[in-house]
Amino acid sequence: MHILFVGDLLRKEGVVEVARRQKYHIDVVASATEALQVIDKKDVDVVVSDVLLPRTDGYTLCRMIRNRRNAGHIPVILCSSFLTRKQCNTFAKENGAFAFYNISDPERLFQGIKQAASQNATNAMQKRPEQAEKAYNEDVIRHISSCIQDNAESKEAKKLLQYTHWVYQKTIENALGVPYRLFYADNKYDFMGHQVKTLLGVTAEELTHNMFLDMVQGYQIIDPHVDITDPDEYDKAFRAGELERYQMDIHIKTMSGEEKWLSDCALPIREEKTGTVVGSMGILQDITVRKQNEEQLEFRIAMEQIVSTISKKFLHLEGDEIDDAINETLKMLGEFSGVDRTFIFLIHDDRKTISNTHEWVKPGVSSRKDQMQNIPVNKTLWIMKGLHQGKAVVINNLEDKREKPYDGLYFFDIKSMLSVPLMADNKLDGFLGLDFIETSTSWEKEDVLLMHTIADIIVGSIKRKKAEKEKKEIYSQLLQAQKMEAVGSLAGGVAHDFNNLLTIITGHSQLLMKKDKDGNFSKPLENILDAADRAKRLTRQLLLFSRKHSSDFKSTSLNTIIAKMDDMLTRAAGENIELRTTLTKDLWSVTADQTNIEQILLNLIVNARDAMPDGGEIEISTTNISKNRLPEKIVAPQKSDHVCMTVRDNGTGIPEHIRDKVFDPFFTTKHTDKGTGLGLSVVYGIVKEHNGWIFVNSGEQQGTTFDIYLPRSDQESESEDLSSIDQYPPGYDRCVLLIEDDSNVLDLTVNILESNGYRVLQASDKATAENIFKKHKEDIDCVLCDVVLKKTSGVAVVKSFLPMKPELPVVFMSGYVKDRFNFDKFEKEFLFLQKPFTIQGLLQKVSAAIPE
């Protein structure tokens, strides 16, 4: 068994020696700290501790062991040569000990050790509320004091004195401040709490009264019972025995140079016979934080008064009234702070220059405002860097900063300066500042706080003025957006109806081509199909404009798209503008949506046209760019080959200060009846959707160049041959239920399907379709249904069929795009046919839907 003995008393009383004779494995330590170190390193079976330990007690050690994760199971036995089991056993168990024994009965003690080790026995500690440490120490003190009272008549007076001293020390350690006792005869402390080391930076043994007096910077009498105002007179009155207490706040500077405020509360020590005051006994407390709080409170009250006054000045002000209020505010701030000058600098719209817009100077100080105009921002980077981060720039003494960036301040004889940013929406608009021209100063945190508060008031007023202007602009944009939304909805509806018409035109033209065996009408029919194809692309552009177009990415050539659009782009540019194309032969393919690329070209051509009201030139060019020739501005995890499409004009160009905004939605330099501010933002969105990059290079009267980089496709470009109508998948007498409310589209679709071997059951409304399906559901191999029907939805009609025939193949068709509809509740796979469709496209969809 491994026993850990804690406390010198156990060695002195022979307990340790008895354990050695009985061949126990033992460790002996003097303090609780050493005991915990042994427990952490070794396997201990039982801890036996004296109640009285250096700087703590056995009860506290027991609680430490109980709370230790790796030692909570170890039984603890407490013992004493002075206290009795009757007095201490219950209190010991309440603190988690196994038992308490008096070491005058070693036989019983060792019986308890064996019992504790064999049972691995511990007792649960009484739970104590939070902040209970002081209360617990008081419990220990009361317990020991009670035991001393019970043994007051004992002959062991020496031990009684030892315990009395222990109780006194315990009380001192739990005092709220630093207790002391000073005798005036030799002007020395005969007692000083050990906490003085933390308070003053010197130990209790090192501190003398004269040393303490040398630290004193000043006194403040706080005794409410006296009218004395002089600290020396107050001290004399106390020493003369005229006062019953001593209450003084003392300002000191510690040995380390730290300044503190102490509260000194003391009572007189009187000579027993004569009553003469021979010393004092009191407590020193650190009240630095309290003093700081009081000073901050006084400053805050004054600050709140000036802030309240300034805030009222800016209520309901507009225009020049705000400038007048700012000037009055600078005057109030300058007089309150006692500075030589207060000022405001604002950054110009070009973000390149800054000017002193408002200023107040103390009488006798020269104004600097006229000399502080249109200063380049790059010459004030030393101050702007901190301000951009929302921080104050503080210079207490310019003499400490004899560096080039501060030359401007030397020129104006500025000695000290404090500036805070004027931030609006996380953007630096300028700064508010104070400076001293005649003297230096040390700016306090309170000064910075006041400046930030007033800066917020000022910038809030400036922001409010700007907000009113922006509100009007936003309202105008909202009206424009609503108008665009209405036009978009109209365009979407027109595109849907137009797609139905194109379906009829395309389908009948292809049927005629099929019947024209001799080719007598092949050329006119090809022209009709080509015109229908161009009309199809126009409707896709309408759908793109209305945001009802889903992208159709294919491998394609930009040269082909540009060539097909030549006539349209020429018309868009206008008669007084020459449009040229320079297209690279063997141009690489790109994966793109043709309609989107057309939209890019159309928007850029219109934008260039508006920049050349008197005519000019526009050039569209393409070129292959290998990955090692890509501009450094293109940042990608892995660079690849790209195709570059460039649109260049020689128009008025784009000023530098707005160049970064050209892709912002609603940003436009045109009159409201000329532009929406959406053209270039749509271009930017399309390019990003294609994983591409767009760059603009322009200057005033230097023209504008847009370079668009799109990744090279790994596949050859695809081409659609609308005249390829010789081969269609045959119907093999399969039955199709066709539901279409447009009679012309219905007739065309029936004609196409029946001429290719399908049997067709046709319906133009919900009731007819349901009756046909109920009668012929076993014969129907596929349903081909328009999504939008009169007074109902094709999806709802088809959904009613599924309980009767769950495996029913379904093809939906529409002039709208698939993304317009919500098919989430249609829990079945289906195919979608986009109108206008070709004969081949229709037959391929139907054939794909019907299982072989």
Short mmCIF file of C-alpha atoms in Angstrom, two decimals, residues 78 80 111 136 176 193 234 264 341 434 522 543 587 596 618 645 668 741 757:
data_model
loop_
_atom_site.label_atom_id
_atom_site.label_comp_id
_atom_site.label_asym_id
_atom_site.label_seq_id
_atom_site.Cartn_x
_atom_site.Cartn_y
_atom_site.Cartn_z
CA LEU A 78 -7.30 14.19 8.15
CA SER A 80 -4.28 16.55 14.26
CA GLN A 111 -6.77 0.91 11.38
CA TYR A 136 -15.86 28.32 2.69
CA LEU A 176 -10.51 42.48 0.48
CA GLY A 193 -0.27 41.95 4.08
CA TYR A 234 -6.26 66.02 8.52
CA ASP A 264 -6.68 54.18 2.90
CA ARG A 341 -8.08 74.56 -35.10
CA LEU A 434 -8.24 68.85 -34.43
CA SER A 522 -36.57 23.58 -103.32
CA LEU A 543 -37.19 35.00 -74.30
CA LEU A 587 -11.07 29.55 -85.55
CA ASN A 596 -26.62 34.50 -75.81
CA ILE A 618 -16.98 49.49 -85.56
CA MET A 645 -13.86 38.10 -79.75
CA THR A 668 -25.77 54.51 -67.58
CA ASP A 741 -55.51 23.59 -78.47
CA GLY A 757 -46.76 5.46 -89.70
#
